[in-house]
Amino acid sequence: MKLSSEEKRILAGEQGEVMAKVMKTLVMYGDTFGAERMAKVTGGKGHLVTSFGLSVMKPVYALMDTLIEAGALSGQQFTVDPRPLDPKVPSGALEKLLFKVMYSKQTAYEAQLKKIGLVNDDGFTCTCYMNEVGNVPRKGDVLSWAESSAVVYANSVLGARCNRNSGIIELFGSIAGKVPYFGFLTDEGRKATWIIEVKTTKKPEPQLLGSAIGMKVMEEVPFIKGLDKWIGTDLSRNTEKGRAAADYLKDMGAATASNGAVGLYHAEGLTPEAKTSGKSLIVKGAKTYIIDDAELERVKQNYPCIWKNTAVSPVLCFIGCPHLSVDQLKSWTARIEGALAQNGKEKLSIPTVFTAAPGVLKEFRKLPDAEKLTNTGAVLSEICPLMYMNNPLCAKKPVITNSNKLRTYTSSRYYTDDEILLKITGGETQ
């Protein structure tokens, strides 16, 4: 890798031994992937994926102390993934005891994050790019992020440039203000090797569409045709239609990244680079995948259910992985109110948790919809559902979700939005 004179001086120890090790790690990371040089991080804020104070992560806490003591702090403030716990989320006595042991370092770890560069106490979310959170990269910005759903959103919907980094590597990039130049940072690395033709007779469920794409293309870049027919061409979060389209891509992208390993997709007539460069983004010889109603149904029917008793009634439902937007919370409120009235009920039949960023929940709570939703028995939380579910006790619980990401990483069972609505409002037993 060709380093600048500044980078060579850091590597030689001019800014101390710890900073030299940070730079050496980034150089080794870049060499592994054939990076030619370093690129300057230009995004306004960083984002860390490691938000949870697991008791077994002792090397991470020791590393944080070393960085803090050496003054090797982040060159930019950062947001971080959601907290793993929330007392408002239904949990049994044994589960609460387990959480206390598992996440015994949470308070101490958050104190370390603040010293390193955490933006504020409201910076805990996987959807840091929401207007209410404020970590919104611009087109062309170079980022040092790792959260898979945030990386694919930033690359695809916002047109920023970021590789699918690992935890800690993302922090080192923010500390040094440099990341290795390879992959999605390069023009060539952003070319599409798959053409996805959406030929459904109705608007495809974003979670299902993303799942189908992710499992087919894996880590490659897809160019999606036909999606603008269903969600339009506006992605501005300052318009209702734009927010709806962006929310759709948020959920679709998270499924592509978790059910596969997609870090970037282009959508014809919709995403920034597809609008400016069009089909020139597609490489010669790109493979084609046609997605119609039958293909989506095939994908859905092949999801495994790992519950021991598949006929047992759900005891908990999570909606919001990735975190929801204000508009999505408003939409769910209206749909739940209507379904409950139709079924002659006032309360949800299954305990249901709606998760969103702290800033998003603050704005939502200013609206009458918030009281309407909580009056049904719903819980509003900033939690990470994945971190709640990833333990032996919660893994045994029959939990349902509309998130393909949560389905993939936990024992949760996936249902579409319409199916979830029926179940939680008493319109369907099981």
XYZ file of C-alpha atoms in Angstrom:
430
model
C 0.000 0.000 0.000
C 1.277 3.467 -0.876
C 1.116 5.687 2.188
C 1.305 9.461 2.391
C 4.103 11.091 4.356
C 1.631 11.818 7.187
C 0.495 8.186 7.296
C 4.117 7.002 7.309
C 4.910 9.263 10.248
C 1.945 7.929 12.230
C 3.034 4.378 11.404
C 6.557 5.215 12.567
C 5.228 6.338 15.970
C 5.287 10.119 15.636
C 1.878 10.310 17.365
C 2.665 7.601 19.875
C 2.783 3.825 20.014
C -0.993 3.362 20.245
C -1.725 5.481 17.167
C 1.024 3.582 15.344
C -0.753 0.325 16.141
C -4.084 1.759 14.965
C -2.502 2.730 11.649
C -0.666 -0.596 11.348
C -3.963 -2.451 11.834
C -5.627 -0.408 9.084
C -2.679 -0.986 6.754
C -2.776 -4.745 7.367
C -6.532 -4.702 6.774
C -6.027 -2.818 3.518
C -3.219 -5.105 2.365
C -5.469 -8.116 2.918
C -7.998 -6.736 0.426
C -5.496 -5.336 -2.047
C -6.001 -1.662 -1.222
C -3.709 0.679 -3.144
C -3.777 3.511 -0.614
C -5.702 5.111 2.223
C -8.762 7.331 1.713
C -9.717 10.213 3.957
C -12.890 9.730 5.996
C -15.190 12.593 5.025
C -18.513 11.618 6.621
C -19.554 13.954 9.417
C -19.977 11.221 12.032
C -18.862 7.673 12.574
C -21.009 4.760 13.679
C -20.044 1.794 15.873
C -21.727 -1.596 15.778
C -20.510 -2.731 19.218
C -23.047 -1.198 21.607
C -23.455 -4.042 24.079
C -21.550 -4.510 27.337
C -21.231 -8.282 27.287
C -19.245 -9.544 30.252
C -17.094 -11.766 27.983
C -15.771 -8.876 25.865
C -12.819 -8.164 28.164
C -10.324 -7.560 25.314
C -12.584 -4.803 23.929
C -12.752 -2.997 27.264
C -8.990 -3.283 27.727
C -8.481 -1.885 24.222
C -10.822 1.029 24.945
C -8.887 1.876 28.112
C -5.621 1.786 26.157
C -7.007 4.133 23.493
C -8.398 6.542 26.079
C -5.215 6.631 28.148
C -3.136 7.326 25.031
C -5.493 10.054 23.847
C -6.201 8.087 20.668
C -9.771 9.311 20.510
C -12.109 9.295 17.557
C -11.466 12.104 15.105
C -15.230 12.381 14.645
C -18.154 11.923 16.973
C -20.102 8.750 16.411
C -23.448 7.087 16.920
C -23.676 3.463 18.025
C -26.019 0.499 17.606
C -28.996 0.132 19.997
C -28.661 -0.828 23.633
C -29.356 -4.516 24.361
C -31.747 -4.006 27.269
C -34.903 -2.105 28.188
C -36.909 -2.836 31.381
C -40.128 -2.023 29.500
C -39.693 -5.050 27.229
C -41.475 -8.125 28.660
C -39.015 -10.478 30.347
C -39.324 -13.253 32.896
C -37.445 -13.315 36.216
C -34.843 -15.789 34.952
C -34.320 -13.753 31.781
C -33.781 -10.579 33.782
C -31.216 -12.368 35.927
C -29.465 -13.667 32.807
C -29.427 -10.182 31.243
C -27.898 -8.778 34.417
C -25.035 -11.269 34.173
C -24.635 -11.124 30.379
C -24.564 -7.346 30.126
C -22.885 -6.605 33.437
C -20.399 -4.257 31.712
C -23.004 -2.110 29.961
C -22.703 0.974 32.212
C -18.899 0.869 32.291
C -18.697 0.324 28.530
C -20.982 3.259 27.792
C -18.721 5.446 29.939
C -15.814 4.361 27.723
C -17.795 5.135 24.562
C -18.469 8.661 25.817
C -14.774 9.244 26.398
C -13.890 7.909 22.932
C -16.421 10.119 21.111
C -20.068 9.003 21.479
C -22.266 11.839 20.226
C -24.754 11.761 23.141
C -27.032 9.463 25.165
C -29.559 9.446 22.309
C -27.031 8.137 19.798
C -27.994 4.461 20.217
C -29.676 3.168 17.038
C -29.026 1.087 13.932
C -30.813 3.744 11.820
C -28.416 6.605 12.573
C -29.239 8.154 9.177
C -32.750 9.228 10.257
C -33.231 13.002 10.298
C -34.157 12.796 13.988
C -30.759 11.222 14.772
C -28.674 13.445 12.544
C -25.926 11.149 11.287
C -26.842 11.529 7.606
C -23.928 11.088 5.184
C -23.871 12.942 1.869
C -23.421 11.417 -1.564
C -19.745 10.615 -2.082
C -18.819 10.760 1.620
C -16.269 8.137 2.697
C -17.361 6.358 5.886
C -15.917 3.979 8.448
C -18.999 1.985 9.523
C -19.720 -1.702 10.150
C -23.458 -2.075 10.952
C -24.668 -4.049 7.929
C -28.094 -2.405 7.547
C -26.599 1.082 7.951
C -23.763 0.387 5.485
C -26.101 -0.851 2.748
C -28.447 2.113 3.309
C -25.620 4.660 3.220
C -24.090 3.133 0.093
C -27.317 2.587 -1.799
C -29.922 5.150 -0.712
C -27.546 8.010 0.139
C -24.729 7.303 -2.322
C -22.000 7.423 0.333
C -19.019 5.068 0.163
C -18.320 2.492 2.822
C -17.080 -1.073 2.946
C -18.665 -3.737 5.131
C -16.093 -3.332 7.888
C -15.875 -5.282 11.125
C -16.471 -3.921 14.591
C -13.394 -2.120 16.035
C -11.918 -1.700 12.527
C -14.667 0.879 12.016
C -13.536 2.656 15.204
C -9.900 2.635 14.084
C -10.952 4.282 10.811
C -12.697 7.042 12.754
C -9.702 7.497 15.076
C -7.197 7.753 12.241
C -9.568 9.551 9.873
C -8.410 7.099 7.199
C -9.715 3.863 5.698
C -8.159 1.538 3.105
C -9.218 2.390 -0.440
C -10.775 -0.726 -1.962
C -14.166 -2.321 -2.666
C -17.144 0.013 -2.422
C -14.870 3.037 -2.116
C -13.797 2.582 -5.735
C -15.842 3.241 -8.881
C -15.130 -0.239 -10.180
C -16.140 -1.858 -6.905
C -19.575 -0.230 -7.138
C -20.434 -1.810 -10.490
C -23.353 -4.265 -10.582
C -22.747 -7.902 -11.483
C -26.415 -8.913 -11.173
C -29.571 -7.589 -12.833
C -32.691 -8.081 -10.722
C -35.944 -7.828 -12.659
C -38.948 -7.242 -10.404
C -42.006 -8.594 -12.213
C -44.560 -8.934 -9.432
C -48.265 -8.162 -9.863
C -48.332 -6.110 -6.665
C -45.924 -4.159 -4.506
C -43.511 -6.768 -3.142
C -43.011 -7.066 0.596
C -39.637 -5.319 1.173
C -38.418 -7.943 3.634
C -39.195 -10.767 1.196
C -37.765 -8.971 -1.823
C -34.559 -8.154 0.035
C -34.282 -11.718 1.288
C -34.665 -13.150 -2.225
C -32.045 -10.767 -3.602
C -29.585 -11.344 -0.769
C -29.743 -15.124 -0.940
C -29.232 -15.063 -4.701
C -26.419 -12.516 -5.147
C -24.745 -12.932 -1.710
C -21.950 -10.288 -1.481
C -22.218 -9.059 -5.078
C -23.848 -5.818 -6.267
C -27.355 -6.031 -7.790
C -28.980 -3.540 -10.181
C -32.723 -3.682 -9.532
C -35.182 -2.949 -12.326
C -38.907 -2.391 -11.965
C -39.016 -1.314 -8.314
C -39.731 2.338 -9.156
C -43.103 1.183 -10.517
C -44.159 0.378 -6.959
C -42.393 2.963 -4.795
C -41.711 5.886 -7.141
C -38.470 7.765 -7.731
C -38.357 10.196 -4.790
C -36.035 9.347 -1.867
C -36.156 12.670 -0.019
C -36.933 12.400 3.676
C -38.528 15.838 3.392
C -41.538 14.514 1.452
C -44.080 11.876 2.462
C -43.565 9.840 -0.716
C -39.802 10.116 -0.399
C -39.846 8.948 3.218
C -42.085 6.013 2.311
C -39.696 4.934 -0.458
C -36.640 5.386 1.785
C -38.287 3.334 4.555
C -39.067 0.615 2.030
C -35.428 0.506 0.903
C -34.274 0.569 4.537
C -36.119 -2.668 5.260
C -35.363 -4.257 1.906
C -31.662 -3.424 2.202
C -31.403 -4.846 5.716
C -32.767 -8.147 4.398
C -30.282 -8.186 1.502
C -27.433 -7.573 3.957
C -28.482 -10.216 6.509
C -29.978 -12.939 4.300
C -27.001 -12.428 1.997
C -24.043 -10.085 2.392
C -25.072 -7.179 0.162
C -23.351 -3.900 0.975
C -24.609 -1.936 -2.040
C -27.456 -2.140 -4.530
C -28.660 0.153 -7.287
C -32.345 0.643 -8.124
C -33.124 1.959 -11.599
C -34.566 5.467 -11.605
C -34.459 5.544 -7.821
C -31.097 5.413 -6.042
C -28.594 8.280 -6.576
C -25.980 6.534 -8.710
C -28.602 4.700 -10.765
C -30.204 8.055 -11.543
C -26.964 9.649 -12.719
C -25.183 6.678 -14.318
C -28.039 4.357 -15.283
C -27.204 1.046 -16.931
C -23.528 1.975 -17.265
C -23.264 0.677 -13.690
C -23.892 -2.861 -14.962
C -20.824 -4.886 -15.949
C -20.726 -6.836 -19.186
C -21.953 -10.379 -18.684
C -23.995 -9.579 -15.576
C -26.269 -12.405 -14.450
C -30.071 -11.951 -14.361
C -32.537 -12.958 -11.644
C -36.266 -12.566 -12.254
C -38.458 -12.105 -9.180
C -42.199 -12.625 -9.609
C -45.011 -13.504 -7.181
C -44.227 -17.224 -7.358
C -40.536 -16.673 -6.605
C -41.298 -14.576 -3.516
C -43.720 -17.220 -2.283
C -41.109 -19.934 -2.889
C -38.556 -17.993 -0.856
C -41.003 -17.459 2.009
C -42.129 -21.087 2.147
C -38.526 -22.260 2.423
C -37.777 -20.312 5.609
C -37.057 -22.807 8.392
C -38.886 -22.565 11.708
C -36.669 -23.816 14.530
C -39.314 -23.756 17.247
C -39.610 -27.180 18.902
C -43.398 -26.885 18.729
C -44.324 -25.042 15.545
C -48.002 -24.888 16.548
C -47.436 -23.039 19.826
C -48.928 -19.554 20.220
C -46.456 -16.635 20.117
C -45.690 -14.941 23.428
C -43.943 -11.846 22.027
C -43.699 -9.850 18.803
C -40.909 -7.515 17.692
C -41.498 -4.869 15.013
C -38.566 -2.662 14.093
C -35.342 -4.388 13.083
C -33.892 -2.126 11.712
C -35.425 0.603 13.866
C -38.664 2.180 12.649
C -39.238 5.710 11.359
C -41.887 8.133 12.652
C -43.965 7.466 9.536
C -43.784 3.711 10.071
C -44.891 4.103 13.694
C -47.823 6.267 12.552
C -48.777 3.721 9.898
C -48.708 0.830 12.366
C -50.841 2.836 14.803
C -53.532 3.445 12.196
C -53.511 -0.155 11.005
C -53.685 -1.562 14.536
C -56.521 0.765 15.531
C -58.510 -0.268 12.480
C -57.863 -3.994 12.935
C -58.739 -3.949 16.645
C -61.997 -2.123 15.944
C -62.854 -4.606 13.217
C -62.185 -7.516 15.573
C -64.126 -5.922 18.442
C -61.053 -5.621 20.654
C -59.225 -2.837 22.473
C -55.916 -4.490 23.343
C -53.312 -6.414 21.403
C -53.558 -10.185 21.854
C -49.774 -10.660 21.796
C -47.299 -8.424 23.680
C -45.746 -6.341 20.914
C -42.617 -4.190 21.016
C -42.057 -1.397 18.479
C -38.424 -0.303 18.352
C -37.005 2.982 17.082
C -34.169 5.418 17.702
C -34.406 7.590 20.827
C -34.739 10.727 18.693
C -37.446 9.138 16.570
C -39.404 8.080 19.652
C -39.140 11.584 21.106
C -40.736 13.017 17.960
C -43.356 10.288 17.793
C -44.359 10.843 21.426
C -45.267 14.426 20.535
C -48.047 13.057 18.323
C -51.448 11.739 19.484
C -50.586 8.498 17.682
C -48.135 7.558 20.440
C -50.810 7.475 23.136
C -53.152 5.620 20.798
C -50.528 2.964 20.153
C -49.495 2.476 23.788
C -53.171 2.339 24.826
C -53.400 -0.908 22.852
C -50.750 -2.411 25.117
C -47.885 -1.908 22.694
C -44.419 -1.103 24.055
C -42.230 1.613 22.547
C -38.550 0.836 23.020
C -35.035 1.801 21.912
C -33.843 -1.796 22.346
C -31.975 -3.990 19.876
C -34.311 -6.990 19.398
C -31.408 -9.103 18.174
C -29.428 -8.570 21.371
C -32.550 -9.351 23.429
C -33.066 -12.655 21.598
C -29.479 -13.918 21.437
C -29.362 -15.985 24.595
C -30.454 -19.542 25.511
C -33.578 -18.504 27.437
C -35.088 -16.090 24.926
C -34.136 -18.420 22.075
C -36.645 -20.924 23.465
C -39.512 -18.429 23.437
C -41.951 -18.443 20.477
C -41.282 -14.891 19.233
C -42.626 -13.560 15.940
C -41.380 -10.667 13.831
C -41.780 -8.915 10.483
C -37.992 -8.582 10.233
C -36.004 -10.898 7.999
C -32.836 -9.774 9.747
C -34.162 -10.832 13.141
C -35.435 -14.114 11.654
C -32.001 -14.851 10.216
C -29.947 -14.181 13.344
C -32.311 -15.528 16.031
C -35.032 -18.126 16.636
C -37.746 -15.578 15.780
C -40.356 -16.638 13.232
C -41.012 -14.388 10.251
C -44.427 -13.209 9.084
C -45.369 -10.467 6.646
C -46.795 -7.191 7.924
C -50.347 -8.280 7.077
C -49.881 -11.632 8.821
C -48.385 -9.956 11.889
C -51.312 -7.527 12.038
C -53.803 -10.399 12.075
C -51.946 -12.222 14.832
C -51.395 -9.312 17.225
C -54.930 -7.927 16.875
C -56.739 -11.224 17.437
C -57.767 -11.643 13.834
C -56.041 -15.018 13.699
C -55.438 -17.569 16.429
C -52.016 -19.259 16.783
